[in-house]
PDB file of C-alpha atoms in Angstrom:
ATOM      1  CA  MET A  21       7.528  10.907 -12.494  1.00 48.00           C
ATOM      2  CA  LYS A  22       7.026  11.936  -8.874  1.00 52.00           C
ATOM      3  CA  THR A  23       4.236  14.414  -8.115  1.00 59.00           C
ATOM      4  CA  ASN A  24       3.609  16.624  -5.091  1.00 74.00           C
ATOM      5  CA  ARG A  25       1.147  14.100  -3.659  1.00 85.00           C
ATOM      6  CA  LEU A  26       2.327  11.613  -1.071  1.00 94.00           C
ATOM      7  CA  ARG A  27       3.352   8.361  -2.690  1.00 96.00           C
ATOM      8  CA  ILE A  28       2.365   5.349  -0.598  1.00 97.00           C
ATOM      9  CA  VAL A  29       2.691   1.581  -0.674  1.00 96.00           C
ATOM     10  CA  LEU A  30      -0.158  -0.125   1.197  1.00 97.00           C
ATOM     11  CA  ASP A  31       0.316  -3.565   2.662  1.00 96.00           C
ATOM     12  CA  THR A  32      -2.531  -5.865   1.652  1.00 95.00           C
ATOM     13  CA  ASN A  33      -4.018  -6.068   5.143  1.00 94.00           C
ATOM     14  CA  VAL A  34      -4.298  -2.278   5.390  1.00 96.00           C
ATOM     15  CA  PHE A  35      -5.785  -2.108   1.898  1.00 96.00           C
ATOM     16  CA  LEU A  36      -8.300  -4.825   2.800  1.00 95.00           C
ATOM     17  CA  VAL A  37      -9.526  -3.227   6.039  1.00 95.00           C
ATOM     18  CA  SER A  38      -9.819   0.153   4.311  1.00 96.00           C
ATOM     19  CA  LEU A  39     -12.456  -1.247   1.922  1.00 95.00           C
ATOM     20  CA  ALA A  40     -15.173  -1.785   4.531  1.00 91.00           C
ATOM     21  CA  GLU A  41     -17.304   1.341   4.939  1.00 90.00           C
ATOM     22  CA  GLN A  42     -17.821   0.718   8.656  1.00 93.00           C
ATOM     23  CA  SER A  43     -14.088   0.280   9.271  1.00 94.00           C
ATOM     24  CA  PRO A  44     -12.153   3.050  11.032  1.00 95.00           C
ATOM     25  CA  TYR A  45      -9.626   2.580   8.225  1.00 97.00           C
ATOM     26  CA  SER A  46     -12.111   3.370   5.429  1.00 96.00           C
ATOM     27  CA  ILE A  47     -10.676   6.895   5.500  1.00 96.00           C
ATOM     28  CA  ILE A  48      -7.664   5.488   3.644  1.00 97.00           C
ATOM     29  CA  PHE A  49      -9.685   4.079   0.733  1.00 96.00           C
ATOM     30  CA  ASP A  50     -11.822   7.235   0.613  1.00 96.00           C
ATOM     31  CA  ALA A  51      -8.670   9.379   0.434  1.00 96.00           C
ATOM     32  CA  LEU A  52      -7.356   7.189  -2.389  1.00 96.00           C
ATOM     33  CA  LEU A  53     -10.585   7.702  -4.334  1.00 95.00           C
ATOM     34  CA  GLU A  54     -10.354  11.452  -3.692  1.00 94.00           C
ATOM     35  CA  GLY A  55      -6.793  11.539  -5.060  1.00 94.00           C
ATOM     36  CA  LYS A  56      -5.197  12.693  -1.805  1.00 95.00           C
ATOM     37  CA  PHE A  57      -2.228  10.360  -2.308  1.00 96.00           C
ATOM     38  CA  GLU A  58      -0.656   8.142  -4.926  1.00 96.00           C
ATOM     39  CA  LEU A  59      -0.858   4.406  -4.395  1.00 97.00           C
ATOM     40  CA  THR A  60       2.209   2.619  -5.722  1.00 96.00           C
ATOM     41  CA  VAL A  61       1.611  -0.907  -6.987  1.00 96.00           C
ATOM     42  CA  HIS A  62       3.300  -3.703  -8.894  1.00 95.00           C
ATOM     43  CA  ASN A  63       1.688  -6.679 -10.619  1.00 94.00           C
ATOM     44  CA  GLU A  64       2.562  -8.928  -7.663  1.00 95.00           C
ATOM     45  CA  ILE A  65       0.883  -6.520  -5.242  1.00 95.00           C
ATOM     46  CA  ILE A  66      -2.249  -6.299  -7.385  1.00 95.00           C
ATOM     47  CA  THR A  67      -2.385 -10.101  -7.553  1.00 94.00           C
ATOM     48  CA  GLU A  68      -2.125 -10.345  -3.769  1.00 94.00           C
ATOM     49  CA  TYR A  69      -4.819  -7.689  -3.326  1.00 95.00           C
ATOM     50  CA  GLU A  70      -7.064  -9.731  -5.635  1.00 95.00           C
ATOM     51  CA  GLU A  71      -6.441 -12.998  -3.773  1.00 95.00           C
ATOM     52  CA  VAL A  72      -6.980 -11.556  -0.300  1.00 95.00           C
ATOM     53  CA  ILE A  73     -10.016  -9.449  -1.215  1.00 94.00           C
ATOM     54  CA  GLY A  74     -11.477 -12.552  -2.885  1.00 95.00           C
ATOM     55  CA  LYS A  75     -11.422 -14.375   0.452  1.00 95.00           C
ATOM     56  CA  ARG A  76     -13.701 -11.750   2.027  1.00 92.00           C
ATOM     57  CA  TYR A  77     -15.830 -10.428  -0.832  1.00 91.00           C
ATOM     58  CA  ASP A  78     -17.713 -11.817  -3.823  1.00 92.00           C
ATOM     59  CA  LYS A  79     -16.197 -11.936  -7.322  1.00 93.00           C
ATOM     60  CA  GLU A  80     -18.115  -8.875  -8.490  1.00 94.00           C
ATOM     61  CA  THR A  81     -16.765  -6.748  -5.636  1.00 92.00           C
ATOM     62  CA  VAL A  82     -13.226  -7.967  -6.278  1.00 93.00           C
ATOM     63  CA  SER A  83     -13.574  -7.117  -9.960  1.00 94.00           C
ATOM     64  CA  ASP A  84     -15.036  -3.676  -9.196  1.00 93.00           C
ATOM     65  CA  VAL A  85     -12.278  -2.789  -6.721  1.00 92.00           C
ATOM     66  CA  LEU A  86      -9.495  -3.918  -9.051  1.00 92.00           C
ATOM     67  CA  GLU A  87     -11.043  -2.161 -12.041  1.00 92.00           C
ATOM     68  CA  LEU A  88     -11.301   0.997  -9.985  1.00 89.00           C
ATOM     69  CA  ILE A  89      -7.741   1.019  -8.695  1.00 84.00           C
ATOM     70  CA  LEU A  90      -6.314   0.156 -12.093  1.00 88.00           C
ATOM     71  CA  HIS A  91      -7.998   3.175 -13.665  1.00 93.00           C
ATOM     72  CA  LEU A  92      -7.496   5.848 -11.035  1.00 95.00           C
ATOM     73  CA  ASP A  93      -5.141   8.659 -12.053  1.00 94.00           C
ATOM     74  CA  ASN A  94      -3.333   8.421  -8.729  1.00 95.00           C
ATOM     75  CA  ILE A  95      -2.226   4.805  -9.122  1.00 95.00           C
ATOM     76  CA  TYR A  96       1.477   4.551  -9.887  1.00 92.00           C
ATOM     77  CA  ARG A  97       2.721   1.275 -11.369  1.00 91.00           C
ATOM     78  CA  GLN A  98       6.322   0.568 -10.459  1.00 90.00           C
ATOM     79  CA  GLU A  99       8.683  -2.005 -11.909  1.00 91.00           C
ATOM     80  CA  VAL A 100      11.179  -3.557  -9.515  1.00 90.00           C
ATOM     81  CA  TYR A 101      14.732  -4.134 -10.676  1.00 87.00           C
ATOM     82  CA  TYR A 102      16.304  -5.233  -7.404  1.00 73.00           C
ATOM     83  CA  GLN A 103      15.044  -7.438  -4.604  1.00 77.00           C
ATOM     84  CA  TRP A 104      16.322  -6.343  -1.210  1.00 71.00           C
ATOM     85  CA  GLY A 105      15.145  -9.327   0.855  1.00 70.00           C
ATOM     86  CA  LEU A 106      14.725  -7.266   4.025  1.00 74.00           C
ATOM     87  CA  ILE A 107      11.816  -9.241   5.542  1.00 80.00           C
ATOM     88  CA  PRO A 108      13.247 -12.661   6.449  1.00 70.00           C
ATOM     89  CA  ASN A 109      10.278 -13.737   8.616  1.00 80.00           C
ATOM     90  CA  ASP A 110       7.781 -13.341   5.759  1.00 78.00           C
ATOM     91  CA  PRO A 111       9.629 -13.230   2.422  1.00 79.00           C
ATOM     92  CA  ASP A 112       6.354 -12.708   0.533  1.00 87.00           C
ATOM     93  CA  ASP A 113       6.170  -9.229   2.099  1.00 89.00           C
ATOM     94  CA  ASN A 114       9.432  -8.206   0.437  1.00 87.00           C
ATOM     95  CA  LYS A 115       7.535  -7.126  -2.681  1.00 93.00           C
ATOM     96  CA  PHE A 116       6.085  -4.175  -0.744  1.00 91.00           C
ATOM     97  CA  VAL A 117       9.532  -3.069   0.424  1.00 90.00           C
ATOM     98  CA  ASP A 118      11.030  -3.474  -3.045  1.00 92.00           C
ATOM     99  CA  VAL A 119       8.269  -1.384  -4.632  1.00 94.00           C
ATOM    100  CA  CYS A 120       8.591   1.251  -1.913  1.00 92.00           C
ATOM    101  CA  VAL A 121      12.337   1.581  -2.490  1.00 92.00           C
ATOM    102  CA  ALA A 122      12.133   1.488  -6.299  1.00 94.00           C
ATOM    103  CA  SER A 123       9.399   4.126  -6.417  1.00 94.00           C
ATOM    104  CA  GLN A 124      10.942   6.309  -3.725  1.00 94.00           C
ATOM    105  CA  SER A 125       7.581   6.231  -1.977  1.00 95.00           C
ATOM    106  CA  ASP A 126       7.127   8.452   1.031  1.00 95.00           C
ATOM    107  CA  TYR A 127       5.711   5.685   3.229  1.00 96.00           C
ATOM    108  CA  LEU A 128       5.058   1.988   3.433  1.00 94.00           C
ATOM    109  CA  VAL A 129       1.846   1.611   5.438  1.00 97.00           C
ATOM    110  CA  SER A 130       1.429  -1.638   7.352  1.00 94.00           C
ATOM    111  CA  ASN A 131       0.187  -2.967  10.665  1.00 92.00           C
ATOM    112  CA  ASP A 132       2.084  -6.234  10.113  1.00 84.00           C
ATOM    113  CA  LYS A 133       4.792  -6.793  12.736  1.00 79.00           C
ATOM    114  CA  HIS A 134       7.053  -8.512  10.177  1.00 75.00           C
ATOM    115  CA  PHE A 135       7.766  -5.066   8.749  1.00 71.00           C
ATOM    116  CA  ASN A 136       9.121  -3.727  12.067  1.00 64.00           C
ATOM    117  CA  ILE A 137      12.611  -4.871  11.076  1.00 65.00           C
ATOM    118  CA  LEU A 138      12.607  -1.900   8.685  1.00 71.00           C
ATOM    119  CA  LYS A 139      12.758   0.456  11.670  1.00 76.00           C
ATOM    120  CA  THR A 140      16.322  -0.711  12.319  1.00 73.00           C
ATOM    121  CA  THR A 141      17.395  -0.977   8.680  1.00 76.00           C
ATOM    122  CA  ARG A 142      19.431   2.031   7.585  1.00 73.00           C
ATOM    123  CA  PHE A 143      19.801   1.139   3.923  1.00 74.00           C
ATOM    124  CA  PRO A 144      17.779   1.287   1.883  1.00 76.00           C
ATOM    125  CA  PRO A 145      15.694   3.784   3.824  1.00 79.00           C
ATOM    126  CA  VAL A 146      12.017   2.837   4.112  1.00 87.00           C
ATOM    127  CA  ASN A 147       9.597   5.011   6.081  1.00 89.00           C
ATOM    128  CA  LEU A 148       7.337   2.472   7.756  1.00 91.00           C
ATOM    129  CA  ILE A 149       4.177   3.743   9.434  1.00 95.00           C
ATOM    130  CA  ASN A 150       1.059   2.028  10.699  1.00 96.00           C
ATOM    131  CA  ALA A 151      -2.442   2.724   9.425  1.00 96.00           C
ATOM    132  CA  GLU A 152      -3.336   4.940  12.383  1.00 97.00           C
ATOM    133  CA  ASN A 153      -0.352   7.212  11.739  1.00 96.00           C
ATOM    134  CA  PHE A 154      -1.204   7.369   8.045  1.00 97.00           C
ATOM    135  CA  ILE A 155      -4.766   8.398   8.877  1.00 97.00           C
ATOM    136  CA  GLN A 156      -3.314  11.185  11.032  1.00 96.00           C
ATOM    137  CA  ILE A 157      -1.156  12.332   8.106  1.00 95.00           C
ATOM    138  CA  LEU A 158      -4.204  12.269   5.823  1.00 95.00           C
ATOM    139  CA  SER A 159      -6.176  14.391   8.293  1.00 92.00           C
ATOM    140  CA  GLU A 160      -3.399  16.987   8.247  1.00 90.00           C
ATOM    141  CA  LEU A 161      -3.594  17.167   4.432  1.00 82.00           C
ATOM    142  CA  SER A 162      -7.262  18.203   4.513  1.00 66.00           C
TER     143      SER A 162
END
């Protein structure tokens, strides 16, 4: 069920850089904790978050972050019933697109250039924005 909050899919790299308190992107993680938007996830996305966070942080931090995001009220778990295959240069990134389309998310937030192909893809429509633009949107919500 869609709410009035923005529904977002965060690419792993944006999620990762938002975790560090000193990062200019920490605003994104803070806004997630404050419930300013819904984060749409799938088991494959959660697994990738876990793997990538585990390369930068200790096991306890990884566990704490995952426990937190799995229990927030503004986390939306989406099943995917169709794989669009829109990212040929990095097929592993297709899971983010598929979840975005299936959940009718408002934005897919990524700084990864592989996603730029979505800017020229008419169907299915995916609103791709970078982290800086998403931070601007978040500032307008406050």
